[in-house]
Coordinates of N, CA and C in Angstrom, one line a residue:
M1 N -32.1 -27.5 -9.5 CA -32.3 -28.6 -10.5 C -33.5 -29.4 -10.1
T2 N -34.4 -29.7 -11.1 CA -35.6 -30.4 -10.8 C -35.3 -31.9 -10.6
G3 N -36.4 -32.6 -10.1 CA -36.2 -34.0 -9.8 C -36.7 -34.9 -10.8
R4 N -37.3 -34.4 -11.9 CA -37.8 -35.4 -12.9 C -36.6 -36.1 -13.7
Q5 N -36.9 -37.2 -14.2 CA -35.9 -38.0 -14.9 C -35.5 -37.3 -16.2
G6 N -34.2 -37.5 -16.6 CA -33.7 -36.9 -17.8 C -32.3 -36.4 -17.6
L7 N -31.8 -35.7 -18.7 CA -30.5 -35.2 -18.6 C -30.3 -34.1 -17.6
R8 N -29.2 -34.2 -16.9 CA -28.8 -33.1 -16.0 C -27.9 -32.1 -16.7
V9 N -28.3 -30.9 -16.9 CA -27.6 -30.0 -17.7 C -27.1 -28.8 -16.9
L10 N -25.9 -28.3 -17.3 CA -25.3 -27.1 -16.7 C -25.2 -26.1 -17.9
V11 N -25.8 -24.9 -17.7 CA -25.6 -23.8 -18.6 C -24.6 -22.8 -18.1
V12 N -23.5 -22.5 -18.9 CA -22.5 -21.6 -18.4 C -22.5 -20.4 -19.4
E13 N -22.9 -19.3 -18.9 CA -23.1 -18.1 -19.7 C -23.1 -16.9 -18.8
D14 N -22.2 -15.9 -19.1 CA -22.1 -14.7 -18.2 C -23.1 -13.7 -18.5
E15 N -23.8 -13.7 -19.7 CA -24.8 -12.7 -20.0 C -26.1 -13.1 -19.5
G16 N -26.7 -12.3 -18.6 CA -27.9 -12.7 -17.8 C -29.1 -13.1 -18.7
A17 N -29.4 -12.2 -19.6 CA -30.6 -12.5 -20.4 C -30.5 -13.8 -21.3
T18 N -29.3 -14.0 -21.9 CA -29.0 -15.2 -22.6 C -29.1 -16.4 -21.7
R19 N -28.5 -16.3 -20.6 CA -28.5 -17.4 -19.6 C -29.9 -17.9 -19.2
R20 N -30.7 -16.9 -18.9 CA -32.1 -17.2 -18.5 C -32.9 -17.8 -19.6
E21 N -32.6 -17.3 -20.8 CA -33.4 -17.8 -22.0 C -33.0 -19.3 -22.3
L22 N -31.7 -19.6 -22.2 CA -31.2 -20.9 -22.5 C -31.8 -21.9 -21.4
V23 N -31.8 -21.5 -20.2 CA -32.3 -22.3 -19.1 C -33.8 -22.6 -19.3
E24 N -34.5 -21.5 -19.6 CA -36.0 -21.6 -19.8 C -36.3 -22.5 -21.0
V25 N -35.6 -22.4 -22.1 CA -35.9 -23.3 -23.3 C -35.5 -24.7 -23.0
L26 N -34.4 -24.9 -22.4 CA -33.9 -26.3 -22.1 C -34.9 -27.0 -21.2
H27 N -35.5 -26.3 -20.3 CA -36.5 -26.9 -19.4 C -37.6 -27.5 -20.2
T28 N -37.9 -27.0 -21.4 CA -39.1 -27.5 -22.1 C -38.7 -28.6 -23.1
V29 N -37.4 -28.8 -23.3 CA -36.9 -29.8 -24.3 C -37.1 -31.2 -23.8
E30 N -37.7 -32.1 -24.6 CA -37.8 -33.5 -24.2 C -36.5 -34.1 -23.9
G31 N -36.4 -34.8 -22.8 CA -35.2 -35.5 -22.4 C -34.4 -34.8 -21.4
V32 N -34.7 -33.5 -21.1 CA -34.0 -32.8 -20.1 C -34.7 -32.9 -18.8
G33 N -34.0 -33.3 -17.8 CA -34.6 -33.5 -16.5 C -34.4 -32.4 -15.5
G34 N -33.3 -31.6 -15.7 CA -33.0 -30.5 -14.8 C -31.9 -29.6 -15.3
V35 N -31.9 -28.4 -15.0 CA -30.9 -27.4 -15.5 C -30.4 -26.5 -14.4
L36 N -29.1 -26.4 -14.3 CA -28.5 -25.5 -13.4 C -27.7 -24.5 -14.2
A37 N -27.5 -23.3 -13.7 CA -26.8 -22.2 -14.5 C -25.6 -21.7 -13.7
A38 N -24.6 -21.3 -14.4 CA -23.4 -20.7 -13.8 C -23.1 -19.4 -14.6
D39 N -22.8 -18.3 -13.9 CA -22.6 -17.0 -14.6 C -21.1 -16.8 -14.9
S40 N -20.2 -17.8 -14.7 CA -18.8 -17.6 -15.0 C -18.2 -19.0 -15.1
G41 N -17.0 -19.0 -15.6 CA -16.2 -20.2 -15.7 C -15.8 -20.7 -14.4
E42 N -15.5 -19.8 -13.5 CA -15.1 -20.2 -12.1 C -16.2 -20.9 -11.4
T43 N -17.4 -20.3 -11.5 CA -18.6 -20.9 -10.9 C -18.9 -22.3 -11.4
A44 N -18.7 -22.4 -12.8 CA -18.9 -23.7 -13.4 C -18.0 -24.8 -12.9
V45 N -16.7 -24.4 -12.7 CA -15.7 -25.4 -12.3 C -16.1 -25.8 -10.8
R46 N -16.5 -24.9 -10.0 CA -16.9 -25.3 -8.6 C -18.1 -26.2 -8.7
L47 N -19.1 -25.9 -9.5 CA -20.3 -26.8 -9.6 C -19.9 -28.2 -10.1
L48 N -19.0 -28.2 -11.1 CA -18.6 -29.5 -11.7 C -17.9 -30.4 -10.6
G49 N -17.3 -29.7 -9.6 CA -16.6 -30.5 -8.6 C -17.6 -31.0 -7.5
T50 N -18.8 -30.5 -7.5 CA -19.7 -31.0 -6.4 C -21.0 -31.6 -7.0
E51 N -21.3 -31.4 -8.3 CA -22.6 -31.9 -8.9 C -22.2 -32.8 -10.0
G52 N -23.1 -33.7 -10.3 CA -23.0 -34.6 -11.5 C -23.8 -34.0 -12.6
F53 N -23.2 -33.9 -13.8 CA -24.0 -33.4 -15.0 C -23.8 -34.3 -16.2
D54 N -24.8 -34.4 -17.0 CA -24.7 -35.2 -18.2 C -24.2 -34.4 -19.4
A55 N -24.5 -33.0 -19.3 CA -24.1 -32.2 -20.4 C -23.8 -30.8 -19.9
V56 N -22.9 -30.1 -20.6 CA -22.6 -28.7 -20.3 C -22.8 -27.9 -21.6
F57 N -23.7 -26.8 -21.5 CA -23.8 -25.9 -22.6 C -23.0 -24.7 -22.2
L58 N -21.9 -24.5 -23.0 CA -20.8 -23.6 -22.5 C -20.5 -22.4 -23.5
D59 N -20.6 -21.2 -22.9 CA -20.3 -20.0 -23.7 C -18.7 -20.0 -23.8
V60 N -18.2 -19.4 -24.9 CA -16.8 -19.3 -25.1 C -16.2 -18.1 -24.5
S61 N -16.7 -16.9 -24.8 CA -16.1 -15.6 -24.4 C -16.8 -15.2 -23.1
M62 N -16.0 -15.4 -22.0 CA -16.4 -14.9 -20.7 C -15.3 -14.3 -20.0
P63 N -15.5 -13.3 -19.1 CA -14.4 -12.7 -18.3 C -13.9 -13.8 -17.4
G64 N -12.6 -13.7 -17.1 CA -12.0 -14.7 -16.2 C -11.7 -15.9 -16.9
L65 N -12.2 -17.0 -16.4 CA -12.0 -18.4 -17.0 C -12.9 -18.5 -18.2
S66 N -12.2 -18.6 -19.4 CA -13.0 -18.7 -20.7 C -13.7 -20.1 -20.8
G67 N -14.6 -20.1 -21.8 CA -15.2 -21.4 -22.1 C -14.2 -22.5 -22.6
V68 N -13.3 -22.1 -23.4 CA -12.2 -23.0 -23.8 C -11.5 -23.6 -22.7
E69 N -11.2 -22.7 -21.7 CA -10.4 -23.2 -20.5 C -11.3 -24.1 -19.7
V70 N -12.6 -23.8 -19.5 CA -13.5 -24.7 -18.8 C -13.6 -26.1 -19.6
G71 N -13.6 -26.0 -20.9 CA -13.7 -27.2 -21.7 C -12.5 -28.1 -21.4
R72 N -11.3 -27.5 -21.3 CA -10.1 -28.3 -21.0 C -10.3 -29.0 -19.6
V73 N -10.9 -28.3 -18.6 CA -11.1 -28.8 -17.3 C -12.0 -30.0 -17.4
L74 N -13.1 -29.9 -18.2 CA -14.0 -31.0 -18.4 C -13.3 -32.2 -18.9
N75 N -12.4 -32.1 -19.9 CA -11.7 -33.2 -20.5 C -10.8 -33.9 -19.5
M76 N -10.5 -33.3 -18.4 CA -9.6 -33.9 -17.4 C -10.4 -34.8 -16.4
L77 N -11.8 -34.6 -16.4 CA -12.6 -35.4 -15.5 C -12.6 -36.9 -15.9
S78 N -12.8 -37.8 -15.0 CA -12.8 -39.2 -15.3 C -14.0 -39.6 -16.1
E79 N -15.2 -38.9 -15.8 CA -16.4 -39.1 -16.6 C -16.9 -37.8 -17.0
P80 N -16.3 -37.1 -18.0 CA -16.8 -35.8 -18.4 C -18.2 -35.7 -19.0
P81 N -18.9 -34.7 -18.7 CA -20.2 -34.5 -19.3 C -20.0 -34.2 -20.8
V82 N -21.1 -34.4 -21.6 CA -21.1 -34.1 -23.0 C -21.0 -32.6 -23.1
L83 N -20.2 -32.1 -24.1 CA -20.0 -30.7 -24.2 C -20.6 -30.1 -25.5
V84 N -21.3 -29.0 -25.3 CA -21.9 -28.2 -26.4 C -21.5 -26.8 -26.2
F85 N -20.8 -26.2 -27.2 CA -20.4 -24.8 -27.2 C -21.6 -23.9 -27.7
V86 N -21.8 -22.8 -27.0 CA -22.7 -21.8 -27.4 C -22.0 -20.4 -27.5
T87 N -21.9 -19.9 -28.7 CA -21.1 -18.7 -28.8 C -21.6 -17.8 -30.0
A88 N -21.0 -16.6 -30.0 CA -21.4 -15.7 -31.0 C -20.5 -15.7 -32.2
S89 N -19.4 -16.5 -32.2 CA -18.4 -16.5 -33.2 C -18.1 -17.9 -33.7
E90 N -17.6 -18.0 -35.0 CA -17.2 -19.2 -35.6 C -15.8 -19.5 -35.2
A91 N -15.1 -18.6 -34.5 CA -13.6 -18.7 -34.3 C -13.1 -19.9 -33.6
H92 N -13.9 -20.5 -32.8 CA -13.4 -21.6 -32.0 C -14.1 -23.0 -32.4
R93 N -14.7 -23.0 -33.6 CA -15.3 -24.3 -34.0 C -14.3 -25.4 -34.1
E94 N -13.2 -25.2 -34.7 CA -12.2 -26.3 -34.8 C -11.7 -26.7 -33.4
E95 N -11.4 -25.8 -32.5 CA -11.0 -26.1 -31.2 C -12.1 -26.9 -30.5
A96 N -13.3 -26.6 -30.7 CA -14.4 -27.3 -30.1 C -14.5 -28.7 -30.5
G97 N -14.2 -29.0 -31.8 CA -14.2 -30.3 -32.3 C -13.1 -31.1 -31.7
E98 N -11.9 -30.5 -31.5 CA -10.8 -31.2 -30.9 C -11.1 -31.6 -29.4
M99 N -11.9 -30.8 -28.8 CA -12.3 -31.1 -27.4 C -13.4 -32.2 -27.3
G100 N -14.0 -32.6 -28.5 CA -15.0 -33.6 -28.5 C -16.4 -33.0 -28.4
A101 N -16.6 -31.7 -28.5 CA -17.9 -31.1 -28.4 C -18.8 -31.7 -29.5
V102 N -20.1 -32.1 -29.1 CA -21.0 -32.7 -30.0 C -21.8 -31.7 -30.9
D103 N -21.7 -30.4 -30.4 CA -22.4 -29.4 -31.2 C -21.8 -28.0 -30.9
Y104 N -22.0 -27.1 -31.9 CA -21.5 -25.7 -31.8 C -22.6 -24.8 -32.2
L105 N -23.2 -24.2 -31.2 CA -24.4 -23.3 -31.5 C -24.0 -21.9 -31.5
L106 N -24.5 -21.2 -32.6 CA -24.3 -19.8 -32.7 C -25.4 -18.9 -32.2
K107 N -25.1 -17.9 -31.4 CA -26.1 -17.0 -30.9 C -26.6 -16.1 -32.0
P108 N -27.9 -15.7 -31.9 CA -29.0 -16.2 -31.0 C -29.4 -17.6 -31.4
V109 N -29.6 -18.4 -30.4 CA -29.9 -19.9 -30.6 C -31.4 -20.1 -30.8
R110 N -31.8 -20.6 -31.9 CA -33.2 -20.9 -32.1 C -33.6 -22.1 -31.2
D111 N -34.9 -22.2 -30.8 CA -35.4 -23.2 -30.0 C -35.2 -24.6 -30.6
E112 N -35.5 -24.7 -31.9 CA -35.3 -26.0 -32.5 C -33.9 -26.5 -32.7
R113 N -33.0 -25.5 -32.8 CA -31.5 -25.8 -32.8 C -31.1 -26.3 -31.5
L114 N -31.6 -25.7 -30.4 CA -31.3 -26.2 -29.1 C -31.8 -27.6 -28.8
A115 N -33.0 -27.9 -29.3 CA -33.5 -29.2 -29.2 C -32.7 -30.2 -30.0
E116 N -32.2 -29.8 -31.1 CA -31.3 -30.7 -31.9 C -30.0 -31.0 -31.1
A117 N -29.5 -30.0 -30.5 CA -28.2 -30.2 -29.7 C -28.5 -31.2 -28.5
V118 N -29.7 -31.1 -27.9 CA -30.0 -32.0 -26.8 C -30.1 -33.4 -27.4
A119 N -30.7 -33.6 -28.6 CA -30.7 -34.9 -29.2 C -29.3 -35.5 -29.4
R120 N -28.4 -34.6 -29.8 CA -27.0 -35.1 -30.0 C -26.4 -35.5 -28.7
V121 N -26.7 -34.7 -27.7 CA -26.2 -35.1 -26.3 C -26.7 -36.5 -26.0
R122 N -28.0 -36.7 -26.1 CA -28.6 -38.0 -25.8 C -27.9 -39.1 -26.6
A123 N -27.7 -38.9 -27.9 CA -27.1 -39.9 -28.7 C -25.6 -40.2 -28.3
A124 N -24.9 -39.1 -27.9 CA -23.5 -39.3 -27.4 C -23.4 -40.0 -26.1
R125 N -24.5 -40.0 -25.3 CA -24.4 -40.7 -24.0 C -24.8 -42.2 -24.1
R126 N -25.2 -42.6 -25.3 CA -25.4 -44.0 -25.5 C -24.1 -44.7 -25.6
P127 N -24.0 -46.0 -25.3 CA -22.7 -46.7 -25.3 C -22.1 -46.6 -26.7
E128 N -20.8 -46.3 -26.7 CA -20.0 -46.2 -27.9 C -20.1 -47.5 -28.7
P129 N -20.4 -47.4 -30.0 CA -20.4 -48.6 -30.8 C -19.0 -49.2 -30.9
A130 N -18.9 -50.5 -31.0 CA -17.6 -51.2 -31.2 C -17.2 -50.9 -32.6
A131 N -15.8 -51.0 -32.8 CA -15.3 -50.6 -34.1 C -16.0 -51.3 -35.2
D132 N -16.3 -52.6 -35.1 CA -17.0 -53.3 -36.1 C -18.4 -52.8 -36.5
E133 N -19.0 -52.1 -35.5 CA -20.3 -51.5 -35.8 C -20.3 -50.4 -36.7
L134 N -19.1 -49.8 -36.9 CA -18.9 -48.7 -37.9 C -17.9 -49.2 -39.0
A135 N -17.8 -50.5 -39.2 CA -17.0 -51.0 -40.2 C -17.5 -50.7 -41.6
V136 N -18.8 -50.4 -41.6 CA -19.5 -49.9 -42.8 C -20.2 -48.6 -42.5
V137 N -20.0 -47.5 -43.2 CA -20.6 -46.2 -42.9 C -21.7 -46.0 -44.0
R138 N -22.8 -45.6 -43.5 CA -24.0 -45.2 -44.4 C -23.9 -43.8 -44.8
I139 N -23.9 -43.5 -46.1 CA -23.8 -42.2 -46.7 C -25.2 -41.9 -47.3
D140 N -25.8 -40.8 -46.8 CA -27.1 -40.4 -47.4 C -27.0 -39.0 -48.0
T141 N -27.0 -38.9 -49.3 CA -26.8 -37.6 -50.0 C -28.1 -36.9 -50.1
G142 N -29.2 -37.5 -49.8 CA -30.5 -36.9 -50.0 C -31.2 -37.4 -51.3
R143 N -30.3 -37.7 -52.2 CA -30.8 -38.3 -53.5 C -30.7 -39.8 -53.5
H144 N -29.6 -40.3 -52.9 CA -29.5 -41.8 -52.8 C -28.6 -42.1 -51.6
I145 N -28.7 -43.4 -51.2 CA -28.0 -43.9 -50.1 C -27.0 -45.0 -50.6
F146 N -25.8 -44.9 -50.1 CA -24.8 -46.0 -50.4 C -23.9 -46.2 -49.1
F147 N -23.0 -47.2 -49.2 CA -22.2 -47.6 -48.1 C -20.7 -47.5 -48.4
V148 N -20.0 -47.1 -47.4 CA -18.5 -47.1 -47.6 C -17.9 -48.0 -46.5
R149 N -17.0 -48.9 -46.9 CA -16.3 -49.7 -46.0 C -15.2 -49.0 -45.3
R150 N -15.1 -49.2 -44.0 CA -14.0 -48.5 -43.3 C -12.6 -48.9 -43.8
D151 N -12.5 -50.1 -44.3 CA -11.2 -50.6 -44.8 C -10.8 -49.9 -46.1
D152 N -11.8 -49.3 -46.8 CA -11.5 -48.6 -48.0 C -11.2 -47.1 -47.8
V153 N -11.2 -46.7 -46.6 CA -11.0 -45.3 -46.3 C -9.5 -45.1 -46.0
Y154 N -8.8 -44.2 -46.8 CA -7.4 -44.0 -46.7 C -7.1 -43.0 -45.6
F155 N -7.9 -41.9 -45.5 CA -7.7 -40.9 -44.4 C -9.0 -40.1 -44.3
V156 N -9.1 -39.5 -43.1 CA -10.3 -38.7 -42.7 C -9.9 -37.3 -42.5
E157 N -10.7 -36.4 -43.0 CA -10.4 -34.9 -42.9 C -11.6 -34.2 -42.2
A158 N -11.3 -33.4 -41.2 CA -12.4 -32.7 -40.5 C -12.9 -31.6 -41.4
H159 N -14.2 -31.3 -41.3 CA -14.8 -30.3 -42.2 C -16.0 -29.7 -41.4
G160 N -15.7 -28.8 -40.5 CA -16.7 -28.3 -39.6 C -17.4 -29.3 -38.8
D161 N -18.7 -29.4 -38.8 CA -19.4 -30.5 -38.1 C -19.4 -31.8 -38.8
Y162 N -18.7 -31.9 -39.9 CA -18.7 -33.1 -40.8 C -17.2 -33.6 -40.9
V163 N -17.1 -34.8 -41.5 CA -15.8 -35.3 -41.9 C -15.8 -35.7 -43.3
R164 N -14.7 -35.6 -44.0 CA -14.6 -36.1 -45.4 C -13.9 -37.5 -45.3
L165 N -14.5 -38.5 -45.9 CA -13.8 -39.8 -45.9 C -13.2 -39.9 -47.3
H166 N -11.9 -40.0 -47.4 CA -11.1 -40.1 -48.6 C -10.9 -41.6 -49.0
T167 N -11.4 -42.0 -50.1 CA -11.3 -43.4 -50.5 C -10.8 -43.4 -52.0
G168 N -10.5 -44.6 -52.5 CA -10.1 -44.7 -53.9 C -11.2 -44.4 -54.8
G169 N -12.5 -44.4 -54.4 CA -13.6 -44.1 -55.2 C -14.1 -42.7 -55.1
G170 N -13.4 -41.9 -54.3 CA -13.8 -40.5 -54.2 C -13.9 -40.0 -52.7
V171 N -14.4 -38.8 -52.5 CA -14.5 -38.2 -51.2 C -16.0 -38.2 -50.8
H172 N -16.3 -38.6 -49.5 CA -17.6 -38.7 -49.1 C -17.8 -37.9 -47.8
L173 N -18.8 -37.1 -47.7 CA -19.1 -36.2 -46.6 C -20.1 -36.8 -45.7
I174 N -19.8 -36.8 -44.4 CA -20.8 -37.4 -43.4 C -20.7 -36.6 -42.1
R175 N -21.8 -36.5 -41.5 CA -21.9 -35.7 -40.2 C -21.5 -36.6 -39.0
L176 N -20.2 -36.5 -38.7 CA -19.6 -37.2 -37.6 C -18.5 -36.3 -37.1
A177 N -18.2 -36.4 -35.8 CA -17.1 -35.7 -35.2 C -15.8 -36.5 -35.4
L178 N -14.7 -35.8 -35.8 CA -13.5 -36.4 -36.0 C -13.0 -37.1 -34.7
S179 N -13.2 -36.5 -33.6 CA -12.8 -37.1 -32.3 C -13.6 -38.4 -32.1
H180 N -14.9 -38.5 -32.5 CA -15.7 -39.7 -32.4 C -15.1 -40.9 -33.2
L181 N -14.8 -40.5 -34.5 CA -14.2 -41.6 -35.4 C -12.8 -42.0 -34.8
E182 N -12.1 -41.1 -34.3 CA -10.8 -41.4 -33.7 C -10.9 -42.5 -32.6
S183 N -11.9 -42.3 -31.8 CA -12.1 -43.3 -30.7 C -12.6 -44.6 -31.2
V184 N -13.5 -44.6 -32.1 CA -14.2 -45.8 -32.6 C -13.3 -46.6 -33.6
W185 N -12.6 -45.8 -34.5 CA -11.8 -46.5 -35.5 C -10.3 -46.7 -35.1
G186 N -10.0 -46.1 -33.9 CA -8.6 -46.3 -33.4 C -8.1 -47.7 -33.4
P187 N -9.0 -48.7 -32.8 CA -8.5 -50.1 -32.8 C -8.4 -50.7 -34.2
A188 N -8.9 -50.1 -35.2 CA -8.8 -50.6 -36.6 C -7.6 -49.9 -37.3
G189 N -6.8 -49.1 -36.6 CA -5.6 -48.6 -37.2 C -5.6 -47.2 -37.7
F190 N -6.6 -46.4 -37.3 CA -6.7 -45.0 -37.7 C -6.1 -44.2 -36.6
V191 N -5.1 -43.3 -36.9 CA -4.4 -42.5 -35.9 C -4.5 -41.1 -36.3
R192 N -4.5 -40.2 -35.2 CA -4.5 -38.8 -35.4 C -3.0 -38.4 -35.8
V193 N -3.0 -37.6 -37.0 CA -1.7 -37.2 -37.4 C -1.6 -35.6 -37.5
H194 N -2.8 -35.0 -37.3 CA -2.9 -33.6 -37.4 C -4.2 -33.2 -36.7
R195 N -4.4 -32.0 -36.3 CA -5.6 -31.6 -35.5 C -6.8 -31.8 -36.4
G196 N -6.7 -31.9 -37.7 CA -7.8 -32.1 -38.6 C -7.8 -33.3 -39.4
Y197 N -6.9 -34.3 -39.1 CA -6.8 -35.5 -39.9 C -6.6 -36.8 -39.1
L198 N -7.2 -37.8 -39.6 CA -6.8 -39.2 -39.2 C -6.3 -39.9 -40.4
V199 N -5.4 -40.9 -40.2 CA -5.0 -41.6 -41.4 C -4.9 -43.1 -41.0
A200 N -5.3 -44.0 -42.0 CA -5.2 -45.4 -41.8 C -3.8 -45.9 -41.9
I201 N -3.2 -46.4 -40.9 CA -1.8 -46.8 -40.9 C -1.5 -47.7 -42.1
H202 N -2.4 -48.7 -42.4 CA -2.1 -49.7 -43.4 C -2.1 -49.1 -44.8
W203 N -2.6 -47.8 -44.9 CA -2.6 -47.2 -46.3 C -1.5 -46.2 -46.4
V204 N -0.7 -46.0 -45.4 CA 0.5 -45.0 -45.5 C 1.6 -45.7 -46.3
R205 N 2.0 -45.2 -47.4 CA 3.1 -45.8 -48.2 C 4.4 -45.3 -47.8
D206 N 4.5 -44.0 -47.4 CA 5.8 -43.5 -47.0 C 5.6 -42.1 -46.4
L207 N 6.6 -41.5 -45.8 CA 6.5 -40.1 -45.3 C 7.4 -39.3 -46.1
R208 N 7.0 -38.0 -46.4 CA 7.7 -37.1 -47.2 C 7.8 -35.8 -46.6
A209 N 8.9 -35.0 -46.9 CA 9.0 -33.7 -46.4 C 8.1 -32.8 -47.2
G210 N 7.3 -32.0 -46.4 CA 6.4 -31.0 -47.0 C 7.1 -29.7 -47.3
S211 N 6.4 -28.8 -48.0 CA 7.0 -27.5 -48.4 C 7.2 -26.6 -47.2
S212 N 6.5 -26.8 -46.1 CA 6.7 -25.9 -44.9 C 7.5 -26.6 -43.8
S213 N 8.4 -27.5 -44.2 CA 9.3 -28.3 -43.4 C 8.6 -29.3 -42.5
G214 N 7.3 -29.5 -42.7 CA 6.6 -30.5 -42.0 C 6.6 -31.8 -42.8
L215 N 6.0 -32.9 -42.2 CA 5.9 -34.2 -42.9 C 4.6 -34.3 -43.6
L216 N 4.6 -35.1 -44.7 CA 3.4 -35.6 -45.3 C 3.3 -37.1 -45.3
A217 N 2.2 -37.6 -45.0 CA 2.0 -39.1 -45.1 C 1.3 -39.4 -46.4
H218 N 2.0 -40.1 -47.2 CA 1.6 -40.4 -48.6 C 0.7 -41.6 -48.6
T219 N -0.6 -41.4 -49.1 CA -1.5 -42.5 -49.3 C -2.0 -42.6 -50.7
P220 N -2.6 -43.6 -51.2 CA -3.2 -43.7 -52.5 C -4.2 -42.6 -52.9
A221 N -4.8 -42.0 -51.8 CA -5.8 -40.9 -52.1 C -5.2 -39.5 -52.0
G222 N -3.9 -39.4 -51.7 CA -3.2 -38.1 -51.6 C -2.4 -38.0 -50.3
D223 N -1.7 -36.9 -50.2 CA -0.8 -36.7 -49.0 C -1.6 -36.0 -47.9
V224 N -1.3 -36.5 -46.7 CA -1.9 -36.0 -45.5 C -0.9 -35.3 -44.6
P225 N -1.2 -34.0 -44.2 CA -0.2 -33.3 -43.3 C -0.1 -33.9 -42.0
V226 N 1.2 -34.0 -41.5 CA 1.5 -34.5 -40.2 C 2.1 -33.4 -39.4
S227 N 1.5 -33.1 -38.3 CA 2.0 -32.0 -37.4 C 3.2 -32.5 -36.6
R228 N 4.1 -31.6 -36.2 CA 5.2 -32.0 -35.4 C 4.8 -32.7 -34.1
R229 N 3.7 -32.3 -33.6 CA 3.2 -32.9 -32.4 C 2.9 -34.4 -32.5
H230 N 2.5 -34.8 -33.7 CA 2.1 -36.2 -33.9 C 3.1 -37.0 -34.7
A231 N 4.2 -36.4 -35.2 CA 5.1 -37.1 -36.1 C 5.8 -38.3 -35.4
R232 N 6.3 -38.1 -34.2 CA 7.0 -39.2 -33.6 C 6.1 -40.4 -33.4
A233 N 4.9 -40.2 -32.9 CA 3.9 -41.3 -32.6 C 3.6 -42.0 -33.9
L234 N 3.5 -41.2 -35.0 CA 3.2 -41.9 -36.3 C 4.3 -42.7 -36.8
K235 N 5.5 -42.3 -36.6 CA 6.7 -43.0 -37.1 C 6.8 -44.3 -36.3
E236 N 6.5 -44.2 -35.0 CA 6.5 -45.5 -34.1 C 5.4 -46.4 -34.5
R237 N 4.2 -45.9 -34.9 CA 3.1 -46.8 -35.3 C 3.5 -47.5 -36.6
L238 N 4.1 -46.7 -37.6 CA 4.5 -47.3 -38.8 C 5.5 -48.3 -38.7
L239 N 6.5 -48.1 -37.8 CA 7.6 -49.1 -37.6 C 7.0 -50.4 -37.0
L240 N 6.0 -50.2 -36.1 CA 5.4 -51.4 -35.4 C 4.6 -52.1 -36.5
A241 N 3.9 -51.4 -37.4 CA 3.1 -52.1 -38.4 C 4.0 -52.9 -39.4
V242 N 5.2 -52.3 -39.7 CA 6.2 -53.0 -40.6 C 6.7 -54.3 -39.9
R243 N 7.0 -54.2 -38.6 CA 7.5 -55.4 -37.8 C 6.4 -56.5 -37.7
E244 N 5.1 -56.0 -37.7 CA 4.1 -57.0 -37.6 C 3.6 -57.5 -38.9
G245 N 4.3 -57.0 -40.0 CA 4.0 -57.4 -41.3 C 2.7 -56.9 -41.9
S246 N 2.1 -55.8 -41.3 CA 0.8 -55.3 -41.8 C 1.0 -54.0 -42.6

């Protein structure tokens, strides 16, 4: 790893030519201070135990410890590096979002796309905005710009690299990670009810049985699926909200 200032990056890729290319290009990207490479998930875990990194560019399909398994190890660290997945398949995009990955790059990776991922890493490493800093969300459609109040959002739905904000006035698409909104809007009453959904507790009118034996959280903007994993926590939050009169 070089000594210049900037992001400390770990590239985890078992294919030699791809690994060398990623390292070479990352060295040229503004904001990157140094790059180390690992040819397996096991090597990456050892390096993560001895070195400090700001970001990990992680292949998914590797022999032995897979990228998904390495990603889970990262999330167990007290100060995990920012995660970027680099893969040849769309298959793990949703799982990457759940792990909080800031980007999902498909091979072969273009130089400008890699630079964009680095920019996202740098943005993610800035201090998280307080909930009130995202109390109003800016929506830019390319044709016009308008603003959506967080308090007017009934629920949030993951949509690839974007999220859909469901409001009484319609559905708005914005490029944000669902996991990011969960952390920033959590104090304002937004809770995870499904791998792909957040719901505003104060907009949940009741819970209903769904057609597949699961629960649905009923809001003025429609029903939101509630997974079995999150059902108990949601019921407890709703009961607490009722007791507090909210």
